[in-house]
PDB file of C-alpha atoms in Angstrom:
ATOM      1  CA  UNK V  28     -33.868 -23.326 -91.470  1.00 41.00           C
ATOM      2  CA  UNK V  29     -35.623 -20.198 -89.634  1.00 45.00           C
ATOM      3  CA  UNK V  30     -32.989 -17.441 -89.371  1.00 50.00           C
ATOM      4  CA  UNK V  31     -31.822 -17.096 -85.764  1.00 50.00           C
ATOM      5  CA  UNK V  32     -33.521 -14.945 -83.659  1.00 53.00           C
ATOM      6  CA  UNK V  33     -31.651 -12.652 -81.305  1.00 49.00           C
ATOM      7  CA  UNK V  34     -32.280  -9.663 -78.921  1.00 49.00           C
ATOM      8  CA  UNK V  35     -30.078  -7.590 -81.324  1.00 44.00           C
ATOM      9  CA  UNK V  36     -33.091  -7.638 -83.729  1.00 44.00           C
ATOM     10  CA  UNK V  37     -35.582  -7.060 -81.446  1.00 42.00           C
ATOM     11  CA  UNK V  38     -33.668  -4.443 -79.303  1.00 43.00           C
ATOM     12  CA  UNK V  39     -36.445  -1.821 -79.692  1.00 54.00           C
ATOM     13  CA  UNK V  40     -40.326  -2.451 -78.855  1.00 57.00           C
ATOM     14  CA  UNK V  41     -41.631  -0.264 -81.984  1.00 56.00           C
ATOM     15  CA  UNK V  42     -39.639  -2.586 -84.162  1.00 77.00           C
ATOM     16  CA  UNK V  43     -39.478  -5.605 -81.768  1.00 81.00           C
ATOM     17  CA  UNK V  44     -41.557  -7.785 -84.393  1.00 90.00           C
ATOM     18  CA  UNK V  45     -40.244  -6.101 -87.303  1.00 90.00           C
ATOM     19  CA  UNK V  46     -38.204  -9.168 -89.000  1.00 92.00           C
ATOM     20  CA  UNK V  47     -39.912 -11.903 -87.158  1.00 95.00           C
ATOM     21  CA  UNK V  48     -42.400 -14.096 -89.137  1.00 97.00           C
ATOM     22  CA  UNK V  49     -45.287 -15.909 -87.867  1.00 98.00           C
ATOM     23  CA  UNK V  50     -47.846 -18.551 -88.899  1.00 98.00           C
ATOM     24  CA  UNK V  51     -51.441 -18.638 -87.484  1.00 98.00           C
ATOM     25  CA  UNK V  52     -53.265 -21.825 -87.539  1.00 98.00           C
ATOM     26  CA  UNK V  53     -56.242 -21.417 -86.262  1.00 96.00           C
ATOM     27  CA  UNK V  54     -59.677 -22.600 -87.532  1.00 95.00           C
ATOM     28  CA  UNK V  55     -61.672 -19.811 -86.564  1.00 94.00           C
ATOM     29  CA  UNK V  56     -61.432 -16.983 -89.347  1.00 96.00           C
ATOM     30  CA  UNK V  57     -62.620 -14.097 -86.718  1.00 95.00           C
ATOM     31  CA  UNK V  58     -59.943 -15.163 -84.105  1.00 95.00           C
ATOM     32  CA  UNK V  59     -57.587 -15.257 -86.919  1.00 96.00           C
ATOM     33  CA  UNK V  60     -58.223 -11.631 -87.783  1.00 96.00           C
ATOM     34  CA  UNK V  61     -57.303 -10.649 -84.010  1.00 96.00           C
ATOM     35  CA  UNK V  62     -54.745 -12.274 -83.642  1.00 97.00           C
ATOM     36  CA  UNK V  63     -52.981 -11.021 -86.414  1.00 97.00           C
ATOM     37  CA  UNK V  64     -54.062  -7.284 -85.581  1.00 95.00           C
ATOM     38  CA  UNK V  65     -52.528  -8.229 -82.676  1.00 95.00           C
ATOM     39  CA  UNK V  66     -49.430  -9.139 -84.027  1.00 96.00           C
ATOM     40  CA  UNK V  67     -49.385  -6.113 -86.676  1.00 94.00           C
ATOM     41  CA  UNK V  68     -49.866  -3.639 -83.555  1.00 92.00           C
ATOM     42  CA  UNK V  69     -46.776  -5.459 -81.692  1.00 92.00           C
ATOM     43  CA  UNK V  70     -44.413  -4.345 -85.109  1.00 93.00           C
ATOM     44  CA  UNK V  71     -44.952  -7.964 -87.201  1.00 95.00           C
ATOM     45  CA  UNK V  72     -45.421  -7.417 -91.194  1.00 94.00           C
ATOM     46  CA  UNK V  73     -44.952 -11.138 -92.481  1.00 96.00           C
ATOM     47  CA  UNK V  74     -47.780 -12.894 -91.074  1.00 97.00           C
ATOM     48  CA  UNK V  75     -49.479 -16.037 -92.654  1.00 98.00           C
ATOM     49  CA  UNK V  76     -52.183 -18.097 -92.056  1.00 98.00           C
ATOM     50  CA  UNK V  77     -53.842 -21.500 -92.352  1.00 97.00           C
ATOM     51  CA  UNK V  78     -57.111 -22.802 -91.094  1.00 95.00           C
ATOM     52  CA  UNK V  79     -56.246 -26.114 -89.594  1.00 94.00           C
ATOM     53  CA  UNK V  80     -53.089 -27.990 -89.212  1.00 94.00           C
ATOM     54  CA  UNK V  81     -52.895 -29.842 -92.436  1.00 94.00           C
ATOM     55  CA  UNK V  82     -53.094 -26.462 -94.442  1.00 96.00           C
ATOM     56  CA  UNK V  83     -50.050 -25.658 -92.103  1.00 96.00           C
ATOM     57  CA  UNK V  84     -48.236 -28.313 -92.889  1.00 96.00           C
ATOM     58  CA  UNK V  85     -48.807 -27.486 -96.746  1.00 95.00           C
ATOM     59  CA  UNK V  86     -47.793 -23.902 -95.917  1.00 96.00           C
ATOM     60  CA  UNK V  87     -44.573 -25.203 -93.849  1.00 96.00           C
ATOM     61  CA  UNK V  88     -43.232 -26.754 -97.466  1.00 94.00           C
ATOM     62  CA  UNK V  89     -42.777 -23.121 -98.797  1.00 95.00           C
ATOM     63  CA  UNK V  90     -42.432 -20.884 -95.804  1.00 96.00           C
ATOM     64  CA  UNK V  91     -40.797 -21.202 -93.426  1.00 95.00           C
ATOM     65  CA  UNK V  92     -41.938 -18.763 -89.848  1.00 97.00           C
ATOM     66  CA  UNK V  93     -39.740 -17.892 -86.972  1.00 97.00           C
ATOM     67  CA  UNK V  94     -42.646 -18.599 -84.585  1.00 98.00           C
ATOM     68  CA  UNK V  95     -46.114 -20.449 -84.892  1.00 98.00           C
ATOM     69  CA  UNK V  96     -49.257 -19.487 -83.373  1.00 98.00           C
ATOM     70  CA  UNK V  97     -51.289 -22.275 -82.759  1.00 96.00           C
ATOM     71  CA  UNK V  98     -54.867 -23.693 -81.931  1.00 95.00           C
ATOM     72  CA  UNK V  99     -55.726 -26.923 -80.305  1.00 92.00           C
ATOM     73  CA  UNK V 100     -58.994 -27.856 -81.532  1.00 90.00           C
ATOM     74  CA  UNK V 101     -58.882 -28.378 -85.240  1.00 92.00           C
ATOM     75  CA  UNK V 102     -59.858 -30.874 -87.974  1.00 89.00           C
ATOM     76  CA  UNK V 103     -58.664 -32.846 -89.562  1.00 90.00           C
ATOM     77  CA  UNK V 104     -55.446 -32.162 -87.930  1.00 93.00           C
ATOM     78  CA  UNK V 105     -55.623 -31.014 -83.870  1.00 94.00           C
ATOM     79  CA  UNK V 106     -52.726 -28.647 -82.629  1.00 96.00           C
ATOM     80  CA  UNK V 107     -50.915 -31.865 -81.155  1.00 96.00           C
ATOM     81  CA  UNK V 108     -51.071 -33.857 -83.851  1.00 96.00           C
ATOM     82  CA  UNK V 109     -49.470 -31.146 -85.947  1.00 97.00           C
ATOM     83  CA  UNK V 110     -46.636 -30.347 -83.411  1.00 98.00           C
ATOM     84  CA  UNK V 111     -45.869 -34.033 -83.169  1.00 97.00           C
ATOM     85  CA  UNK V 112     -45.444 -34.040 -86.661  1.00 97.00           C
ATOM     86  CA  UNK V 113     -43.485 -31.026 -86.886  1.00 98.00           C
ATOM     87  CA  UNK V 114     -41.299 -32.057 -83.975  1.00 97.00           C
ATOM     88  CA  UNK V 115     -40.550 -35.866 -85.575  1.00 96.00           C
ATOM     89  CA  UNK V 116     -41.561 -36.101 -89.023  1.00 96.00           C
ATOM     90  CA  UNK V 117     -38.634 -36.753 -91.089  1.00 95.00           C
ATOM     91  CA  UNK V 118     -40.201 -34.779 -93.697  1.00 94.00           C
ATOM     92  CA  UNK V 119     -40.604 -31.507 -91.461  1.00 95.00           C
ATOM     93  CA  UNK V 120     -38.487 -28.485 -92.805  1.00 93.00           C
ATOM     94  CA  UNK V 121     -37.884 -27.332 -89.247  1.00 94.00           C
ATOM     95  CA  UNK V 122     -38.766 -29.314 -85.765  1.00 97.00           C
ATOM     96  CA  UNK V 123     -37.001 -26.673 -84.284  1.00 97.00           C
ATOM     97  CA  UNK V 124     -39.140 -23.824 -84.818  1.00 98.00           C
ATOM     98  CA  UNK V 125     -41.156 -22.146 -81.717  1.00 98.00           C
ATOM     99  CA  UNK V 126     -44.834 -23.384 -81.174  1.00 98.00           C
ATOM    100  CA  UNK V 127     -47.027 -21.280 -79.082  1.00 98.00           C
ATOM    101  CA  UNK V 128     -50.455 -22.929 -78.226  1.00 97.00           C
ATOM    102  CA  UNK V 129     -53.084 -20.763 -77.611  1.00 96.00           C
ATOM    103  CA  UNK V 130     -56.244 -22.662 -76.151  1.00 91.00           C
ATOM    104  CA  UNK V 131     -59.514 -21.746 -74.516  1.00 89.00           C
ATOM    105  CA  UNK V 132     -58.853 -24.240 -71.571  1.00 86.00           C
ATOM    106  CA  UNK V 133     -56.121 -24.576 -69.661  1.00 86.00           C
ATOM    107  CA  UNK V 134     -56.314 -28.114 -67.878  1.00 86.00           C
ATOM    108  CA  UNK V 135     -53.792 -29.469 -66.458  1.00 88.00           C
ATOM    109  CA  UNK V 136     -53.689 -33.138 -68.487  1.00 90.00           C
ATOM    110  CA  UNK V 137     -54.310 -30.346 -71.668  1.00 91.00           C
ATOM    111  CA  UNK V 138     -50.802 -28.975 -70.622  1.00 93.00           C
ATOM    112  CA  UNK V 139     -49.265 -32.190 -70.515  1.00 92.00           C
ATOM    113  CA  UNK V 140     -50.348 -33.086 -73.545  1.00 94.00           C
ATOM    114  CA  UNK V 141     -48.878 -30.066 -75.072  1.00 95.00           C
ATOM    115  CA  UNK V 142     -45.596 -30.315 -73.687  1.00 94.00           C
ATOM    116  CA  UNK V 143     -45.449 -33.824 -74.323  1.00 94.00           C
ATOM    117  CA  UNK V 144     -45.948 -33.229 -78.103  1.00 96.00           C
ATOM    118  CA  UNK V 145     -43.154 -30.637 -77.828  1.00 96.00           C
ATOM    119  CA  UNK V 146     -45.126 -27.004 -77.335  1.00 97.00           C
ATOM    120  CA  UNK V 147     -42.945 -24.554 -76.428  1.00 97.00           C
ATOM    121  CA  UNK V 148     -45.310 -22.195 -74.605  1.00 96.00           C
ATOM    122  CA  UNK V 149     -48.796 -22.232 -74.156  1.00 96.00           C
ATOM    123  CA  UNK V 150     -51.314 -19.072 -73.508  1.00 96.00           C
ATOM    124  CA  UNK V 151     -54.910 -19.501 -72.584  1.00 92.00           C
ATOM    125  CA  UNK V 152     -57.946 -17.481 -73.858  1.00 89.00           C
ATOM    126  CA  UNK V 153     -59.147 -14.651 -73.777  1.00 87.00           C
ATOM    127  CA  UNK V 154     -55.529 -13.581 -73.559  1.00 90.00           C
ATOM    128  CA  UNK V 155     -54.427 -10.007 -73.252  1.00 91.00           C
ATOM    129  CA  UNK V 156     -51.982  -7.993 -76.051  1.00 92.00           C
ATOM    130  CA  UNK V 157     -49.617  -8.246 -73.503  1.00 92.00           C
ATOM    131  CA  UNK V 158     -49.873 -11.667 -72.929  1.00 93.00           C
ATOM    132  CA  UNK V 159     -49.009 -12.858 -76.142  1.00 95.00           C
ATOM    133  CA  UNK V 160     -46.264 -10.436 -76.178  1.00 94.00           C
ATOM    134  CA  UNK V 161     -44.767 -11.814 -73.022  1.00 93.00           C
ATOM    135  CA  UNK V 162     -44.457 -15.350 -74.540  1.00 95.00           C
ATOM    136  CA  UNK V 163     -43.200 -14.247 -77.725  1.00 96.00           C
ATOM    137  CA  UNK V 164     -40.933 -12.751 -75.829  1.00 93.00           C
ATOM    138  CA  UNK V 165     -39.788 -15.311 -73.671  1.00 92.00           C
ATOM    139  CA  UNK V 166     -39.483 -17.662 -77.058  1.00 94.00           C
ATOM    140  CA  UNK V 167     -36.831 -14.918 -78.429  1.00 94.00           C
ATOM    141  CA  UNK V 168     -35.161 -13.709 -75.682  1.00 92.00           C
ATOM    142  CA  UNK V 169     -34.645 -17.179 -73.558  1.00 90.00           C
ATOM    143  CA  UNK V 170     -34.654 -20.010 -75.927  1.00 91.00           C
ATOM    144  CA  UNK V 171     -34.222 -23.812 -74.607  1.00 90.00           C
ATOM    145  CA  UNK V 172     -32.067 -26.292 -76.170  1.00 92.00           C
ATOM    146  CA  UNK V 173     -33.697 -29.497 -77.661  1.00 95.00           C
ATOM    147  CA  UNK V 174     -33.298 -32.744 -76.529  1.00 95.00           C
ATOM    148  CA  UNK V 175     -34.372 -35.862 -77.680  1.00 94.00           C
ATOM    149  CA  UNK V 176     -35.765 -38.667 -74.999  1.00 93.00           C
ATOM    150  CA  UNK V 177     -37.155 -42.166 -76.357  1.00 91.00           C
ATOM    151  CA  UNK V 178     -40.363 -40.619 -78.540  1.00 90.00           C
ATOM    152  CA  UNK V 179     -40.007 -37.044 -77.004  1.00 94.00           C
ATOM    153  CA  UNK V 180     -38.408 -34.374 -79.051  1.00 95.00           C
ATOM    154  CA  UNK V 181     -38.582 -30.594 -78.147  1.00 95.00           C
ATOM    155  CA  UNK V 182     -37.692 -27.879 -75.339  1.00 94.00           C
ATOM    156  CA  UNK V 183     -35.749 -29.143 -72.762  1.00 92.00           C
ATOM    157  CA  UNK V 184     -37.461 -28.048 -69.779  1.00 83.00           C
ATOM    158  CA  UNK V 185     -34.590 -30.107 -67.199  1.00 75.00           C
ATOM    159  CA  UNK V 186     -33.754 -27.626 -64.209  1.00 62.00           C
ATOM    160  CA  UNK V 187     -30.725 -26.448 -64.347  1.00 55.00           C
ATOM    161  CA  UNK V 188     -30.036 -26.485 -60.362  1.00 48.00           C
ATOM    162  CA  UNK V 189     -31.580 -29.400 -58.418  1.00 47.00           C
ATOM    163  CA  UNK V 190     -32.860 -27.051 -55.167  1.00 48.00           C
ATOM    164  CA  UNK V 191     -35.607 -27.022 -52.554  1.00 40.00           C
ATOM    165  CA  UNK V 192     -38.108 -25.464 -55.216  1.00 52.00           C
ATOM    166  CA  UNK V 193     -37.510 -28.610 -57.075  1.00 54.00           C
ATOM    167  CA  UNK V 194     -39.351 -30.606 -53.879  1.00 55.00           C
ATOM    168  CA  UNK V 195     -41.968 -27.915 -53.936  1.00 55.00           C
ATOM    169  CA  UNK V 196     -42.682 -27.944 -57.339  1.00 58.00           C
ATOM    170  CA  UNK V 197     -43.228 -31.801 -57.286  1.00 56.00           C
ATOM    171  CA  UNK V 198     -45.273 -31.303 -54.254  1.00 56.00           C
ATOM    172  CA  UNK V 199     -47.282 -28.750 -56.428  1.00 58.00           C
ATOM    173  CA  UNK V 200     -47.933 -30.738 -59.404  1.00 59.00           C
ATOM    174  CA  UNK V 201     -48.408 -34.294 -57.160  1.00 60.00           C
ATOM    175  CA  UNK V 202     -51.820 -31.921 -55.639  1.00 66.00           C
ATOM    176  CA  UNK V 203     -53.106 -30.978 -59.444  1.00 69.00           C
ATOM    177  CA  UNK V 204     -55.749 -33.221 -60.795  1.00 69.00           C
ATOM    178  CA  UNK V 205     -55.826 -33.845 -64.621  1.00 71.00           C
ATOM    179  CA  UNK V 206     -59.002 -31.694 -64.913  1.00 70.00           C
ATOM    180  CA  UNK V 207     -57.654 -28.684 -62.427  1.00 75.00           C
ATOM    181  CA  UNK V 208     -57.371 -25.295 -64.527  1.00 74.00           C
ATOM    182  CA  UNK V 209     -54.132 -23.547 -64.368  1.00 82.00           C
ATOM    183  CA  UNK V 210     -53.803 -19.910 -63.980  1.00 82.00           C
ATOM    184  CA  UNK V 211     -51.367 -18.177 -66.820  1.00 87.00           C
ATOM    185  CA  UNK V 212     -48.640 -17.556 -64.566  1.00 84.00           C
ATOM    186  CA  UNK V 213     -48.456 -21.416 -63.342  1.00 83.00           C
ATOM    187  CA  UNK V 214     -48.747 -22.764 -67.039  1.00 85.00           C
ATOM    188  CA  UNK V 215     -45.230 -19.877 -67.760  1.00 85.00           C
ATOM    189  CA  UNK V 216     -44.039 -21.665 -64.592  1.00 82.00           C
ATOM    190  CA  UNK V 217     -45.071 -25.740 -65.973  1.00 83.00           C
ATOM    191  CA  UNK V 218     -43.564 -24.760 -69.519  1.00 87.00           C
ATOM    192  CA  UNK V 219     -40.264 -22.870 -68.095  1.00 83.00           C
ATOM    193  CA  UNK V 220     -39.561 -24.206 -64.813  1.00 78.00           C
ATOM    194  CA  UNK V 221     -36.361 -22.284 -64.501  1.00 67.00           C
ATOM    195  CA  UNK V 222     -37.777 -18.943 -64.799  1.00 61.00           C
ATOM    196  CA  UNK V 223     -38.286 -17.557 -62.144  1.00 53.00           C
ATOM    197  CA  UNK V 224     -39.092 -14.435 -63.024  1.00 50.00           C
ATOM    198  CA  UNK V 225     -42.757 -12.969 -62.651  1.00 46.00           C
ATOM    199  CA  UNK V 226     -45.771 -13.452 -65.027  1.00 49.00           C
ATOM    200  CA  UNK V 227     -45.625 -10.577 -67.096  1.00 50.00           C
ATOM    201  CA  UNK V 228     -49.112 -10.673 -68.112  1.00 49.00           C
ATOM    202  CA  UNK V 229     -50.937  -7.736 -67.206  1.00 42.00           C
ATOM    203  CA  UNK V 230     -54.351  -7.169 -66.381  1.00 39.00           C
ATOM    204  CA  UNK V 231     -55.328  -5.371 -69.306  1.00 38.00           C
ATOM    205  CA  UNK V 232     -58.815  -6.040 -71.682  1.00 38.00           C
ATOM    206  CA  UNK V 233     -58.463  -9.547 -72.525  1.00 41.00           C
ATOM    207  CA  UNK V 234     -59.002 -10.900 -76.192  1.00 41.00           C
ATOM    208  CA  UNK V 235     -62.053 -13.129 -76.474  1.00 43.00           C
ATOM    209  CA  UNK V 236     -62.976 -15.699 -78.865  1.00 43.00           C
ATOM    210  CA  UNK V 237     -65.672 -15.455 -80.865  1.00 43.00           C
ATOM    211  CA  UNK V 238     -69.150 -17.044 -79.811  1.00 43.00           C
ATOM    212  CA  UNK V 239     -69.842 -20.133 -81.754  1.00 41.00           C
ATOM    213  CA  UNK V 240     -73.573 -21.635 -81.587  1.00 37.00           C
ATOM    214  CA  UNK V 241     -73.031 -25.362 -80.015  1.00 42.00           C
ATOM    215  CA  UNK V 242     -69.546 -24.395 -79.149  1.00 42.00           C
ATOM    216  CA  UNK V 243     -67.729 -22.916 -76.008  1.00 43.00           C
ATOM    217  CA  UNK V 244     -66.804 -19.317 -76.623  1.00 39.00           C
ATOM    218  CA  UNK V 245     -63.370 -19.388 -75.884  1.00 41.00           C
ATOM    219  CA  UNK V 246     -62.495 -22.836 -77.295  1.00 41.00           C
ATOM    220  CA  UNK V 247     -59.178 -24.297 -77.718  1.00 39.00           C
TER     221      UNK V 247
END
């Protein structure tokens, strides 16, 4: 089981990483490397990393993180794939642990997809430090209870109060088309529809994926 994460241990931003561990999957060896400077500059020390999601899943037999970092686009084993197995598997040594998706598109049928396999946030690229922080943050600090429905197992994302911003937001999504791209702050509002608090993502130099030839720079 991952060891519970609480504010206690993460009560100071210098050290607000400090005893939090995290897996990167990502196929991309460059965008590894950033990310995990990333991380290291935010306070983490036990990072690990695999290169697709089958390596992860490997990895997942002998460690175990508080928090994965995660890709979309990957062979042999995509992002969703590899949540859905995480999530439902009975052979996964924790379907509770926090999944953050990090893609180069942010689509709207993408986001379905990812919530449907059980994502618990998603952040699009280029992201900025403090973008990545902010959902880390909001993984730590306001956790969801699971719930399991028919197939479905993950985050329950359920509104608390039934209010007029309930109507709205179904008016909202019934106007998105599958292919519409989301800003960040309305995928933090699809993912945790009972925050209300502001996007916390600043506008500071965003992280880029590398340039791949016959690929799109910032892909999933």
């Amino acid at each position: 089981m991952t060891k519970k994460i609480s504010k206690s241990s993460v009560s100071d931003q210098s050290e607000y990483l400090n005893n939090i561990s995290f897996l990167i999957v990502e196929d991309n060896a460059f965008m590894r490397s950033i990310i995990r400077q990333v991380l290291f500059t935010l306070g983490a020390r036990d990072i690990r990393e695999a290169s697709d999601g089958g390596e992860a899943l490997t990895r997942l037999q002998v460690f175990t993180p508080d928090i994965i970092l995660l890709d979309w686009e990957m062979t042999p084993l995509d992002g969703v794939e590899f949540t859905k197995i995480v999530r439902t598997s009975p052979d996964s040594t924790n379907p509770f642990v926090p999944i953050i998706m990090i893609s180069g598109y942010g689509e709207y049928w993408r986001l379905s997809a990812a919530r449907n396999a059980g994502v618990t946030e998603f952040l699009v690229k280029p992201f900025s430090a403090k973008g990545l922080f902010s959902r880390i943050r909001a993984v730590i600090e306001r956790p969801r209870p699971f719930v399991r429905v028919g197939h479905y197992f993950g985050p329950d994302r359920r509104r608390k109060d039934h209010s007029i911003t309930d109507e709205r937001r179904k008016d909202w999504l019934s106007s998105v088309a599958p292919d519409d791209a989301l800003k960040q702050s309305d995928i933090n509002a699809l993912f945790n529809p009972d925050d209300d608090r502001p996007d916390e993502d600043g506008e500071q130099q965003k992280i880029k994926a590398p340039p791949q030839k016959g690929r799109d720079p910032n892909h999933p």
